[in-house]
Amino acid sequence: MKRFLTLLFLMLAATLPIPAQKNEIIKTGWNFGPLPVVGFDSDLGLQYGLCCDIFNYGDGTNYPQYNYKINIEASTYTKGSSILRTYGDFKTLIPDGKLFFDITYFNAPKFGFYGFNGFAQEYDPDLISWNPGADVKDDAKSGFNFMSRNQFRALVSIRKTISGNLSAAAGIAFYHITTDALELKEYKGQQTLYDIYCLDGLIRENEKNGGNVTQLRAGLVYDSRNHDSDPTKGQNIEASVVYSPDLIDREGYSNLGFHLSISEFLPLFGNNVTFAVRALLQTNLWGEIPYYFTNNINSMFFRKMYTEGVGGSASVRGLNRNGVLGNGFIMLNSEIRWRIYDFKFINQNWQIATNPFFDAGKILQPYRLDEQKSAGLYNGDEYAPHYSAGLGIKLIMNHNMVISFEGGKPFSENDGTVLWTNIGFNYLF
């Protein structure tokens, strides 16, 4: 109760505006932002590595909007995961349009797996299940909710203005995913939930080691925001149809989906305080999704490195990462963005901001629910909503590079029992 009251006080305090400094430095030409990567994620551990943001502002006429942005990152986490990534956002390469690309490789020898359909699968963070004949250790840590996963992702998306703020958008994406049982030596001899799902047929033989996914995407985008990275007013709406033909593996996993994301930014006190809210809907219209792709969020223009949910730094913050898997889901993110203080340092414009948040998500279309019940792994409440709340602190350079710290807690222990924290980049939406 004390934690809840403290959070409520901070959220109320965040509605008090503080005047910002004026006379910003207008950036022009190329700007380079090399940085050491020092982050933390409760699910992944301490992150370290190198990254570089490269911006081109042209003659500065559109500042703080940029003409081009390219990011390069190589980093690793203490729990074993690693990342190699480059992405680009080109706003003037296509007349009255935009081009976005992303090429990323994720290596995760310890990747969370919490079963299907949210609360339908019981979660016990201390549960240890030993294989017959295993060397049982009294001081062993639970590996029950982990597996291994590697992913290569390549995506190109474009959009072209139709009229005013309305654009047509199209894209193509390719994912190569490998999945397997948890093989780290400290968990040797343990039986995991992934193992049980494979034995019971909830994860099928032709998908248990991953596969390839090709996506063709087409839709509409309405964007009236005054800025991409740090908007203070406007809307951003993306509606798309996503077709995934089973071109490579030919295992019968072709499907057609629908994605809708609506973000609204309402100024409360000028540019100092903004109420930001996003609703995201994703459904499967036809066909079958392989289990290893049920967590993917099918956005054409990424804001976060991880595009997975529901749960974790890219969706419902505070929940176990990928803790809510289903055929279709809906989620809500809401926060108050309070820009506390502006200052200038090393010839750059800086801001310190905070963002108390409240998130929610729920399953709309269950995934293999009848099979889950038949296997005796059904705990009920597959449609029950999942809630979390927390607080973030942001350090913003030139309105475009956002260094983020966030901490949050789910309302239910079935979604996680520890305080979730994340140090990374960008606002969630």
mmCIF file of N, CA and C in Angstrom, residues 292-345:
data_model
loop_
_atom_site.group_PDB
_atom_site.id
_atom_site.type_symbol
_atom_site.label_atom_id
_atom_site.label_comp_id
_atom_site.label_asym_id
_atom_site.label_seq_id
_atom_site.Cartn_x
_atom_site.Cartn_y
_atom_site.Cartn_z
ATOM 1 N N TYR A 292 6.350 -19.603 -31.914
ATOM 2 C CA TYR A 292 7.509 -18.732 -31.731
ATOM 3 C C TYR A 292 7.304 -17.329 -32.292
ATOM 4 N N PHE A 293 6.133 -17.073 -32.916
ATOM 5 C CA PHE A 293 5.871 -15.749 -33.467
ATOM 6 C C PHE A 293 4.627 -15.106 -32.856
ATOM 7 N N THR A 294 4.037 -15.746 -31.860
ATOM 8 C CA THR A 294 2.838 -15.179 -31.238
ATOM 9 C C THR A 294 3.137 -13.909 -30.447
ATOM 10 N N ASN A 295 4.410 -13.677 -30.095
ATOM 11 C CA ASN A 295 4.761 -12.499 -29.302
ATOM 12 C C ASN A 295 5.108 -11.285 -30.153
ATOM 13 N N ASN A 296 5.112 -11.420 -31.482
ATOM 14 C CA ASN A 296 5.573 -10.321 -32.335
ATOM 15 C C ASN A 296 4.517 -9.226 -32.462
ATOM 16 N N ILE A 297 4.962 -7.962 -32.375
ATOM 17 C CA ILE A 297 4.100 -6.804 -32.625
ATOM 18 C C ILE A 297 4.402 -6.315 -34.039
ATOM 19 N N ASN A 298 3.384 -6.284 -34.902
ATOM 20 C CA ASN A 298 3.597 -6.105 -36.330
ATOM 21 C C ASN A 298 3.598 -4.646 -36.784
ATOM 22 N N SER A 299 4.282 -3.793 -36.068
ATOM 23 C CA SER A 299 4.395 -2.398 -36.478
ATOM 24 C C SER A 299 5.367 -2.264 -37.647
ATOM 25 N N MET A 300 5.095 -1.306 -38.551
ATOM 26 C CA MET A 300 5.989 -1.083 -39.685
ATOM 27 C C MET A 300 7.118 -0.109 -39.358
ATOM 28 N N PHE A 301 6.939 0.721 -38.329
ATOM 29 C CA PHE A 301 7.925 1.735 -37.982
ATOM 30 C C PHE A 301 8.219 1.614 -36.488
ATOM 31 N N PHE A 302 9.377 1.035 -36.153
ATOM 32 C CA PHE A 302 9.697 0.690 -34.776
ATOM 33 C C PHE A 302 10.050 1.918 -33.952
ATOM 34 N N ARG A 303 9.671 1.900 -32.679
ATOM 35 C CA ARG A 303 10.120 2.884 -31.707
ATOM 36 C C ARG A 303 11.109 2.278 -30.717
ATOM 37 N N LYS A 304 11.002 0.990 -30.506
ATOM 38 C CA LYS A 304 11.861 0.275 -29.566
ATOM 39 C C LYS A 304 12.602 -0.847 -30.289
ATOM 40 N N MET A 305 13.741 -1.230 -29.733
ATOM 41 C CA MET A 305 14.516 -2.322 -30.312
ATOM 42 C C MET A 305 13.720 -3.619 -30.307
ATOM 43 N N TYR A 306 13.087 -3.918 -29.160
ATOM 44 C CA TYR A 306 12.273 -5.120 -29.060
ATOM 45 C C TYR A 306 10.852 -4.775 -29.487
ATOM 46 N N THR A 307 10.309 -5.579 -30.395
ATOM 47 C CA THR A 307 8.948 -5.361 -30.881
ATOM 48 C C THR A 307 8.109 -6.574 -30.505
ATOM 49 N N GLU A 308 8.082 -6.856 -29.210
ATOM 50 C CA GLU A 308 7.430 -8.056 -28.722
ATOM 51 C C GLU A 308 6.557 -7.720 -27.519
ATOM 52 N N GLY A 309 5.530 -8.486 -27.320
ATOM 53 C CA GLY A 309 4.633 -8.292 -26.199
ATOM 54 C C GLY A 309 3.758 -9.528 -26.047
ATOM 55 N N VAL A 310 2.871 -9.538 -25.075
ATOM 56 C CA VAL A 310 2.596 -8.466 -24.125
ATOM 57 C C VAL A 310 3.430 -8.726 -22.867
ATOM 58 N N GLY A 311 4.157 -7.718 -22.405
ATOM 59 C CA GLY A 311 5.037 -7.832 -21.271
ATOM 60 C C GLY A 311 6.456 -7.461 -21.645
ATOM 61 N N GLY A 312 7.104 -6.629 -20.799
ATOM 62 C CA GLY A 312 8.476 -6.224 -21.054
ATOM 63 C C GLY A 312 8.576 -4.780 -21.480
ATOM 64 N N SER A 313 9.764 -4.367 -21.875
ATOM 65 C CA SER A 313 10.055 -2.953 -22.112
ATOM 66 C C SER A 313 9.365 -2.380 -23.336
ATOM 67 N N ALA A 314 8.851 -3.224 -24.250
ATOM 68 C CA ALA A 314 8.262 -2.730 -25.493
ATOM 69 C C ALA A 314 6.739 -2.720 -25.482
ATOM 70 N N SER A 315 6.116 -3.157 -24.387
ATOM 71 C CA SER A 315 4.654 -3.261 -24.419
ATOM 72 C C SER A 315 4.050 -2.888 -23.062
ATOM 73 N N VAL A 316 3.652 -3.883 -22.282
ATOM 74 C CA VAL A 316 3.089 -3.606 -20.961
ATOM 75 C C VAL A 316 4.228 -3.709 -19.954
ATOM 76 N N ARG A 317 4.781 -2.553 -19.603
ATOM 77 C CA ARG A 317 5.976 -2.485 -18.767
ATOM 78 C C ARG A 317 5.689 -3.023 -17.361
ATOM 79 N N GLY A 318 6.613 -3.809 -16.842
ATOM 80 C CA GLY A 318 6.442 -4.378 -15.506
ATOM 81 C C GLY A 318 6.060 -5.839 -15.517
ATOM 82 N N LEU A 319 5.348 -6.288 -16.569
ATOM 83 C CA LEU A 319 4.991 -7.695 -16.674
ATOM 84 C C LEU A 319 6.214 -8.514 -17.100
ATOM 85 N N ASN A 320 6.193 -9.813 -16.783
ATOM 86 C CA ASN A 320 7.217 -10.709 -17.305
ATOM 87 C C ASN A 320 7.315 -10.540 -18.815
ATOM 88 N N ARG A 321 8.538 -10.450 -19.329
ATOM 89 C CA ARG A 321 8.731 -10.278 -20.764
ATOM 90 C C ARG A 321 8.116 -11.444 -21.529
ATOM 91 N N ASN A 322 7.260 -11.122 -22.513
ATOM 92 C CA ASN A 322 6.528 -12.126 -23.292
ATOM 93 C C ASN A 322 5.646 -13.001 -22.402
ATOM 94 N N GLY A 323 5.160 -12.426 -21.322
ATOM 95 C CA GLY A 323 4.398 -13.213 -20.365
ATOM 96 C C GLY A 323 2.967 -13.490 -20.775
ATOM 97 N N VAL A 324 2.464 -12.818 -21.810
ATOM 98 C CA VAL A 324 1.068 -12.980 -22.231
ATOM 99 C C VAL A 324 1.060 -13.260 -23.736
ATOM 100 N N LEU A 325 0.950 -14.536 -24.109
ATOM 101 C CA LEU A 325 0.977 -14.938 -25.515
ATOM 102 C C LEU A 325 -0.408 -15.382 -25.952
ATOM 103 N N GLY A 326 -0.869 -14.870 -27.098
ATOM 104 C CA GLY A 326 -2.168 -15.251 -27.620
ATOM 105 C C GLY A 326 -2.239 -15.037 -29.122
ATOM 106 N N ASN A 327 -3.344 -15.471 -29.720
ATOM 107 C CA ASN A 327 -3.585 -15.256 -31.144
ATOM 108 C C ASN A 327 -3.842 -13.790 -31.443
ATOM 109 N N GLY A 328 -4.490 -13.102 -30.519
ATOM 110 C CA GLY A 328 -4.789 -11.686 -30.662
ATOM 111 C C GLY A 328 -4.829 -11.036 -29.301
ATOM 112 N N PHE A 329 -4.455 -9.747 -29.227
ATOM 113 C CA PHE A 329 -4.399 -9.064 -27.937
ATOM 114 C C PHE A 329 -4.659 -7.578 -28.125
ATOM 115 N N ILE A 330 -4.929 -6.922 -27.019
ATOM 116 C CA ILE A 330 -5.068 -5.477 -26.989
ATOM 117 C C ILE A 330 -4.280 -4.968 -25.793
ATOM 118 N N MET A 331 -3.676 -3.786 -25.931
ATOM 119 C CA MET A 331 -2.980 -3.209 -24.786
ATOM 120 C C MET A 331 -3.102 -1.694 -24.798
ATOM 121 N N LEU A 332 -2.937 -1.121 -23.615
ATOM 122 C CA LEU A 332 -3.050 0.319 -23.407
ATOM 123 C C LEU A 332 -1.826 0.789 -22.652
ATOM 124 N N ASN A 333 -1.216 1.865 -23.137
ATOM 125 C CA ASN A 333 -0.102 2.521 -22.438
ATOM 126 C C ASN A 333 -0.482 3.974 -22.215
ATOM 127 N N SER A 334 -0.332 4.459 -20.996
ATOM 128 C CA SER A 334 -0.647 5.859 -20.704
ATOM 129 C C SER A 334 0.405 6.418 -19.750
ATOM 130 N N GLU A 335 0.770 7.680 -19.954
ATOM 131 C CA GLU A 335 1.767 8.304 -19.091
ATOM 132 C C GLU A 335 1.667 9.814 -19.161
ATOM 133 N N ILE A 336 2.162 10.461 -18.123
ATOM 134 C CA ILE A 336 2.287 11.913 -18.081
ATOM 135 C C ILE A 336 3.756 12.249 -18.258
ATOM 136 N N ARG A 337 4.080 13.001 -19.314
ATOM 137 C CA ARG A 337 5.464 13.363 -19.614
ATOM 138 C C ARG A 337 5.701 14.803 -19.155
ATOM 139 N N TRP A 338 6.507 14.923 -18.137
ATOM 140 C CA TRP A 338 6.792 16.229 -17.523
ATOM 141 C C TRP A 338 8.242 16.588 -17.795
ATOM 142 N N ARG A 339 8.456 17.613 -18.579
ATOM 143 C CA ARG A 339 9.800 18.094 -18.898
ATOM 144 C C ARG A 339 10.235 19.048 -17.790
ATOM 145 N N ILE A 340 11.090 18.547 -16.911
ATOM 146 C CA ILE A 340 11.397 19.255 -15.676
ATOM 147 C C ILE A 340 12.365 20.407 -15.888
ATOM 148 N N TYR A 341 13.409 20.174 -16.704
ATOM 149 C CA TYR A 341 14.487 21.169 -16.758
ATOM 150 C C TYR A 341 15.188 21.101 -18.106
ATOM 151 N N ASP A 342 15.464 22.275 -18.686
ATOM 152 C CA ASP A 342 16.225 22.391 -19.931
ATOM 153 C C ASP A 342 17.596 22.975 -19.635
ATOM 154 N N PHE A 343 18.624 22.485 -20.336
ATOM 155 C CA PHE A 343 19.950 23.075 -20.186
ATOM 156 C C PHE A 343 20.764 22.799 -21.447
ATOM 157 N N LYS A 344 21.895 23.477 -21.566
ATOM 158 C CA LYS A 344 22.787 23.295 -22.708
ATOM 159 C C LYS A 344 24.121 22.753 -22.208
ATOM 160 N N PHE A 345 24.656 21.754 -22.952
ATOM 161 C CA PHE A 345 25.915 21.134 -22.559
ATOM 162 C C PHE A 345 26.587 20.603 -23.820
#
